[in-house]
Amino acid sequence: MKIAVCIKQVPSTNKVRMDPVTNTIIRDAKDAVINPYDLFALELAITLRERYGAYVTAFSMGIPATENLLRDAVARGIDCAVLLTDRAFAGADTLATSYTLAKGIASEGKFDLILCGRMAIDGDTAQIGPELAEALGIPHVSGVTEIISLSDRKAVAVRVTDSASETLEAELPALFTVQKDINIPRMPSIAGIRKSLTAGFTLKNAADIGADPRRLGLDGSPTQVVRTFVPQADKVSETIAGTAAQKTARLLEIIGEAKK
Amino acid sequence: MSGLIISPELCRGCALCISACAAGALSVRDGKAVADPALCTLCGICAQSCIFGAITVQKSDSTEKAPDSSGVWVFCEQAAGRFLPVTYELIGKGRALAQNLAVPLTAVAAGYGLYGEAGSLSAAGADRVLLCDAAHLASRSEGPYADALYVLIEARRPDIFLFGATEFGRSLAPRLAARCRTGLTADCTALETDPESGLLYQTRPAFGGNLMATIVTRNARPQMVTVRPGVFATPAAASGAEAIIEVIKPPETPDFIRLIESQPLQKGFSIADADVIISVGRGIGSKKNLGLVYKLAELIGASVGVSRPLVDMGWCDYTHQIGQTGLSVSPKLLLACGISGAIQHLAGIGGAGTVVAINSDPDAQIFSVADYRLVGDCTEILSALIDAVSKNTEE
């Protein structure tokens, strides 16, 4: 039983602001962390490894420094890690990224189950999971909260939708994207950290994974950002001021109006 | 050859781009900014941060321009044989886009036994209705639905395809987009078309922060987007001819996912149905102070919604989250307490009738969308309101 987990490096904070004076973008911190949703996928993979003796490989597409994240994943208990890194991957939208991940995973053999976090907190699109499943030609389930059982050919999982809790059976190989807060990600153990310091990582570039260069990176991305801006709102607001009693009275008036 | 281009003539070495870069790829050398190609992810944020316009992300478009195509399509999602409200919202918006481009609007539905409901799609403004009607499509499943829609897309080549960003839509649309090798933009808050180029301009919050981005899919087709329920208004009944209804029976394709059991959740009332909503952000101060909010809500008959940070901190559960990745709400009255007004939150309250914003920070972004502005401590104001309402009920 081989399980692949996809993890993404994201900025530790989403606090990107526009400086009102210079109208420029300021980011408050530069630390990179594992995308929180992927941590839950990682923990799920390690739990399955313990329960079923599965072999777990982590994959990430990123800059060379992403190796640190993969070492962190090894320290938490996965078996090995592959970093897909190449200048040609830069600027990829979700289509080019999912293509790259698919070629990378395929280059490492056949996997029974692929796990991904449901979405990345910097992109928020939740598109990679389904697009990756399509690129690999396998079925997918989004928003899994629990895996009840795993065998060579099938997996039984639970996902919670708006209206119901569904128990589904998927034929393997399949891809699941996992919701957050479904488990408590374990911390790296001392033994794990020691192992991660000397663990070998596989670094693969575009040629190693046999990727078609036209489908990579910026050129392989059908979508393109043409403009970023701070939205200008033109609402004219009435200020509520005065004594505490006056403010309260005005608020009650407004509430009363709405309840009519 | 594409990449990051910094013009030495325009660059003043001011290093503003360096503070914007999350990958640490930029540095100043000999008074000019340079990028380390090994670290640069071509995300483009530096280009947006440069006040001298010295940075561009150059993309060489090797994809060919798509051939002429058949207009605007809207995926009509159904559950248990009834179309979801977002279906009608998108038909309304799709109609406006189609009229702007002078192309037909086609409502595309998949399910079983939907013919009786097709009239409602016509009434909402569709010029044509394409019904994929088959027993194996009765309940929504990504595999068979993607198979059926892909065949239609290949045969008829729609220009634009709109999907509701429901849980199913957000799972189906990317699968289909990848199969078509086309672009998909999720959770758009605004859509506009340019009749000259035929391009759909897709706007959504971006860079995880207080910025909006406008995205295009220049060459690949169809141009696909998902839009959250509640972003666009339900259209009034459209005047005009009845839609041409076409029924197709797609052949059954294998489904590798089988539903074993479905247990309905004890959901009851959703806050999105409320007339008055009190939305709470970090300015409330502590989980304990939320008690004031619930008390006031009970007294005035309002629902309580929260911003994402409160859910992330475990102060409230996700069913109350309002925003881009939570619920979109359109109450008559929204009382925003201690909400800063981050774009992702504002994306969820666009439909609100009247917005009262209470925040101790006079520069909070929430005030830019507020009808009433109160600068002050929200816990004090909530306590005062609770006292006043309690007194009124006693009298």
PDB file of C-alpha atoms in Angstrom, chain A residues 96-239:
ATOM      1  CA  ALA A  96       0.190  23.819 -14.530  1.00  0.00           C
ATOM      2  CA  THR A  97       0.788  22.960 -10.862  1.00  0.00           C
ATOM      3  CA  SER A  98      -1.489  19.929 -10.899  1.00  0.00           C
ATOM      4  CA  TYR A  99       0.151  18.743 -14.139  1.00  0.00           C
ATOM      5  CA  THR A 100       3.587  19.046 -12.542  1.00  0.00           C
ATOM      6  CA  LEU A 101       2.523  17.199  -9.397  1.00  0.00           C
ATOM      7  CA  ALA A 102       0.924  14.450 -11.492  1.00  0.00           C
ATOM      8  CA  LYS A 103       4.098  13.908 -13.522  1.00  0.00           C
ATOM      9  CA  GLY A 104       6.143  13.942 -10.330  1.00  0.00           C
ATOM     10  CA  ILE A 105       3.931  11.386  -8.602  1.00  0.00           C
ATOM     11  CA  ALA A 106       3.821   9.173 -11.695  1.00  0.00           C
ATOM     12  CA  SER A 107       7.607   9.225 -11.892  1.00  0.00           C
ATOM     13  CA  GLU A 108       7.741   7.571  -8.463  1.00  0.00           C
ATOM     14  CA  GLY A 109       5.567   4.595  -9.341  1.00  0.00           C
ATOM     15  CA  LYS A 110       1.982   3.620  -8.675  1.00  0.00           C
ATOM     16  CA  PHE A 111       0.255   4.955  -5.577  1.00  0.00           C
ATOM     17  CA  ASP A 112      -2.951   3.543  -4.116  1.00  0.00           C
ATOM     18  CA  LEU A 113      -4.083   6.696  -2.349  1.00  0.00           C
ATOM     19  CA  ILE A 114      -3.210  10.371  -2.796  1.00  0.00           C
ATOM     20  CA  LEU A 115      -3.991  12.782   0.035  1.00  0.00           C
ATOM     21  CA  CYS A 116      -4.084  16.570  -0.222  1.00  0.00           C
ATOM     22  CA  GLY A 117      -5.240  19.352   2.025  1.00  0.00           C
ATOM     23  CA  ARG A 118      -8.552  20.701   0.778  1.00  0.00           C
ATOM     24  CA  MET A 119      -7.096  24.085  -0.093  1.00  0.00           C
ATOM     25  CA  ALA A 120      -4.062  26.302   0.405  1.00  0.00           C
ATOM     26  CA  ILE A 121      -4.522  29.302   2.660  1.00  0.00           C
ATOM     27  CA  ASP A 122      -2.763  31.630   0.245  1.00  0.00           C
ATOM     28  CA  GLY A 123      -4.693  30.672  -2.872  1.00  0.00           C
ATOM     29  CA  ASP A 124      -7.992  29.548  -1.307  1.00  0.00           C
ATOM     30  CA  THR A 125      -9.127  27.960  -4.600  1.00  0.00           C
ATOM     31  CA  ALA A 126      -9.411  24.282  -3.518  1.00  0.00           C
ATOM     32  CA  GLN A 127      -8.702  23.377  -7.152  1.00  0.00           C
ATOM     33  CA  ILE A 128      -5.453  21.395  -6.973  1.00  0.00           C
ATOM     34  CA  GLY A 129      -6.996  18.204  -5.524  1.00  0.00           C
ATOM     35  CA  PRO A 130      -9.639  17.651  -8.224  1.00  0.00           C
ATOM     36  CA  GLU A 131      -7.290  18.856 -11.006  1.00  0.00           C
ATOM     37  CA  LEU A 132      -4.534  16.523  -9.823  1.00  0.00           C
ATOM     38  CA  ALA A 133      -6.960  13.596  -9.716  1.00  0.00           C
ATOM     39  CA  GLU A 134      -8.003  14.398 -13.279  1.00  0.00           C
ATOM     40  CA  ALA A 135      -4.374  14.617 -14.419  1.00  0.00           C
ATOM     41  CA  LEU A 136      -3.692  11.216 -12.827  1.00  0.00           C
ATOM     42  CA  GLY A 137      -6.894   9.766 -14.274  1.00  0.00           C
ATOM     43  CA  ILE A 138      -8.240   8.653 -10.895  1.00  0.00           C
ATOM     44  CA  PRO A 139     -11.480   9.413  -9.025  1.00  0.00           C
ATOM     45  CA  HIS A 140     -11.534  11.950  -6.191  1.00  0.00           C
ATOM     46  CA  VAL A 141     -13.538  12.877  -3.110  1.00  0.00           C
ATOM     47  CA  SER A 142     -13.322  16.432  -1.740  1.00  0.00           C
ATOM     48  CA  GLY A 143     -13.605  17.393   1.903  1.00  0.00           C
ATOM     49  CA  VAL A 144     -12.975  14.017   3.546  1.00  0.00           C
ATOM     50  CA  THR A 145     -13.197  14.127   7.328  1.00  0.00           C
ATOM     51  CA  GLU A 146     -12.367  10.524   8.164  1.00  0.00           C
ATOM     52  CA  ILE A 147     -11.095   7.329   6.548  1.00  0.00           C
ATOM     53  CA  ILE A 148     -12.946   4.380   8.009  1.00  0.00           C
ATOM     54  CA  SER A 149     -11.143   1.588   6.219  1.00  0.00           C
ATOM     55  CA  LEU A 150      -8.518   0.916   3.594  1.00  0.00           C
ATOM     56  CA  SER A 151      -7.874  -2.231   1.601  1.00  0.00           C
ATOM     57  CA  ASP A 152      -5.943  -3.003  -1.568  1.00  0.00           C
ATOM     58  CA  ARG A 153      -8.807  -2.077  -3.809  1.00  0.00           C
ATOM     59  CA  LYS A 154     -11.144   0.172  -1.823  1.00  0.00           C
ATOM     60  CA  ALA A 155     -11.278   2.953   0.695  1.00  0.00           C
ATOM     61  CA  VAL A 156     -14.286   3.900   2.796  1.00  0.00           C
ATOM     62  CA  ALA A 157     -14.360   7.539   3.828  1.00  0.00           C
ATOM     63  CA  VAL A 158     -16.686  10.093   5.374  1.00  0.00           C
ATOM     64  CA  ARG A 159     -17.276  13.591   4.168  1.00  0.00           C
ATOM     65  CA  VAL A 160     -19.576  16.237   5.551  1.00  0.00           C
ATOM     66  CA  THR A 161     -21.521  18.425   3.161  1.00  0.00           C
ATOM     67  CA  ASP A 162     -23.865  21.319   3.881  1.00  0.00           C
ATOM     68  CA  SER A 163     -26.771  19.031   4.527  1.00  0.00           C
ATOM     69  CA  ALA A 164     -25.496  15.596   5.318  1.00  0.00           C
ATOM     70  CA  SER A 165     -22.743  13.344   6.538  1.00  0.00           C
ATOM     71  CA  GLU A 166     -21.958  10.917   3.710  1.00  0.00           C
ATOM     72  CA  THR A 167     -20.151   7.599   3.879  1.00  0.00           C
ATOM     73  CA  LEU A 168     -18.591   6.799   0.521  1.00  0.00           C
ATOM     74  CA  GLU A 169     -16.695   3.886  -0.928  1.00  0.00           C
ATOM     75  CA  ALA A 170     -14.000   4.727  -3.466  1.00  0.00           C
ATOM     76  CA  GLU A 171     -12.258   2.293  -5.783  1.00  0.00           C
ATOM     77  CA  LEU A 172      -8.505   2.681  -5.553  1.00  0.00           C
ATOM     78  CA  PRO A 173      -6.382   4.312  -6.776  1.00  0.00           C
ATOM     79  CA  ALA A 174      -8.157   7.479  -5.695  1.00  0.00           C
ATOM     80  CA  LEU A 175      -7.414  10.974  -4.394  1.00  0.00           C
ATOM     81  CA  PHE A 176      -8.955  12.502  -1.262  1.00  0.00           C
ATOM     82  CA  THR A 177      -8.751  16.134  -0.219  1.00  0.00           C
ATOM     83  CA  VAL A 178      -9.090  16.504   3.529  1.00  0.00           C
ATOM     84  CA  GLN A 179     -10.876  19.051   5.642  1.00  0.00           C
ATOM     85  CA  LYS A 180      -9.159  20.838   8.467  1.00  0.00           C
ATOM     86  CA  ASP A 181      -9.426  20.039  12.166  1.00  0.00           C
ATOM     87  CA  ILE A 182     -10.051  16.364  11.465  1.00  0.00           C
ATOM     88  CA  ASN A 183      -7.160  15.306  13.685  1.00  0.00           C
ATOM     89  CA  ILE A 184      -4.369  16.752  15.808  1.00  0.00           C
ATOM     90  CA  PRO A 185      -1.136  16.812  13.799  1.00  0.00           C
ATOM     91  CA  ARG A 186       1.626  15.259  15.836  1.00  0.00           C
ATOM     92  CA  MET A 187       4.823  17.109  16.583  1.00  0.00           C
ATOM     93  CA  PRO A 188       8.087  15.748  15.215  1.00  0.00           C
ATOM     94  CA  SER A 189       9.655  13.241  17.605  1.00  0.00           C
ATOM     95  CA  ILE A 190      13.319  13.426  18.631  1.00  0.00           C
ATOM     96  CA  ALA A 191      14.009  10.262  16.683  1.00  0.00           C
ATOM     97  CA  GLY A 192      12.122  11.727  13.767  1.00  0.00           C
ATOM     98  CA  ILE A 193      14.170  14.918  13.801  1.00  0.00           C
ATOM     99  CA  ARG A 194      17.380  12.919  13.906  1.00  0.00           C
ATOM    100  CA  LYS A 195      16.201  10.846  10.981  1.00  0.00           C
ATOM    101  CA  SER A 196      15.200  13.928   9.017  1.00  0.00           C
ATOM    102  CA  LEU A 197      18.607  15.550   9.394  1.00  0.00           C
ATOM    103  CA  THR A 198      20.317  12.827   7.451  1.00  0.00           C
ATOM    104  CA  ALA A 199      17.428  11.591   5.324  1.00  0.00           C
ATOM    105  CA  GLY A 200      18.003  11.636   1.617  1.00  0.00           C
ATOM    106  CA  PHE A 201      15.572  13.601  -0.428  1.00  0.00           C
ATOM    107  CA  THR A 202      14.865  13.157  -4.040  1.00  0.00           C
ATOM    108  CA  LEU A 203      15.083  16.371  -6.006  1.00  0.00           C
ATOM    109  CA  LYS A 204      13.467  16.203  -9.405  1.00  0.00           C
ATOM    110  CA  ASN A 205      13.357  18.768 -12.164  1.00  0.00           C
ATOM    111  CA  ALA A 206      11.227  19.038 -15.288  1.00  0.00           C
ATOM    112  CA  ALA A 207      13.393  16.625 -17.280  1.00  0.00           C
ATOM    113  CA  ASP A 208      13.419  14.058 -14.451  1.00  0.00           C
ATOM    114  CA  ILE A 209       9.636  13.856 -14.481  1.00  0.00           C
ATOM    115  CA  GLY A 210       9.323  13.854 -18.263  1.00  0.00           C
ATOM    116  CA  ALA A 211       7.177  16.974 -18.292  1.00  0.00           C
ATOM    117  CA  ASP A 212       6.152  18.755 -21.486  1.00  0.00           C
ATOM    118  CA  PRO A 213       7.708  22.234 -21.066  1.00  0.00           C
ATOM    119  CA  ARG A 214       4.728  23.885 -22.760  1.00  0.00           C
ATOM    120  CA  ARG A 215       2.511  22.759 -19.902  1.00  0.00           C
ATOM    121  CA  LEU A 216       4.752  24.059 -17.119  1.00  0.00           C
ATOM    122  CA  GLY A 217       4.991  27.272 -15.177  1.00  0.00           C
ATOM    123  CA  LEU A 218       3.832  30.598 -16.471  1.00  0.00           C
ATOM    124  CA  ASP A 219       3.610  29.510 -20.101  1.00  0.00           C
ATOM    125  CA  GLY A 220       1.569  26.451 -19.176  1.00  0.00           C
ATOM    126  CA  SER A 221      -0.937  28.527 -17.226  1.00  0.00           C
ATOM    127  CA  PRO A 222      -4.111  29.474 -19.060  1.00  0.00           C
ATOM    128  CA  THR A 223      -5.049  32.023 -16.386  1.00  0.00           C
ATOM    129  CA  GLN A 224      -3.209  35.281 -15.905  1.00  0.00           C
ATOM    130  CA  VAL A 225      -3.566  38.099 -13.383  1.00  0.00           C
ATOM    131  CA  VAL A 226      -3.993  41.332 -15.295  1.00  0.00           C
ATOM    132  CA  ARG A 227      -4.588  43.733 -12.436  1.00  0.00           C
ATOM    133  CA  THR A 228      -4.433  43.941  -8.658  1.00  0.00           C
ATOM    134  CA  PHE A 229      -6.033  46.773  -6.776  1.00  0.00           C
ATOM    135  CA  VAL A 230      -7.433  47.954  -3.494  1.00  0.00           C
ATOM    136  CA  PRO A 231     -11.182  48.148  -3.840  1.00  0.00           C
ATOM    137  CA  GLN A 232     -12.524  51.675  -3.541  1.00  0.00           C
ATOM    138  CA  ALA A 233     -15.813  51.830  -1.768  1.00  0.00           C
ATOM    139  CA  ASP A 234     -17.898  54.913  -2.249  1.00  0.00           C
ATOM    140  CA  LYS A 235     -20.325  54.538   0.604  1.00  0.00           C
ATOM    141  CA  VAL A 236     -21.282  57.702   2.402  1.00  0.00           C
ATOM    142  CA  SER A 237     -21.798  56.758   6.017  1.00  0.00           C
ATOM    143  CA  GLU A 238     -23.663  58.505   8.777  1.00  0.00           C
ATOM    144  CA  THR A 239     -21.615  58.800  11.936  1.00  0.00           C
TER     145      THR A 239
END
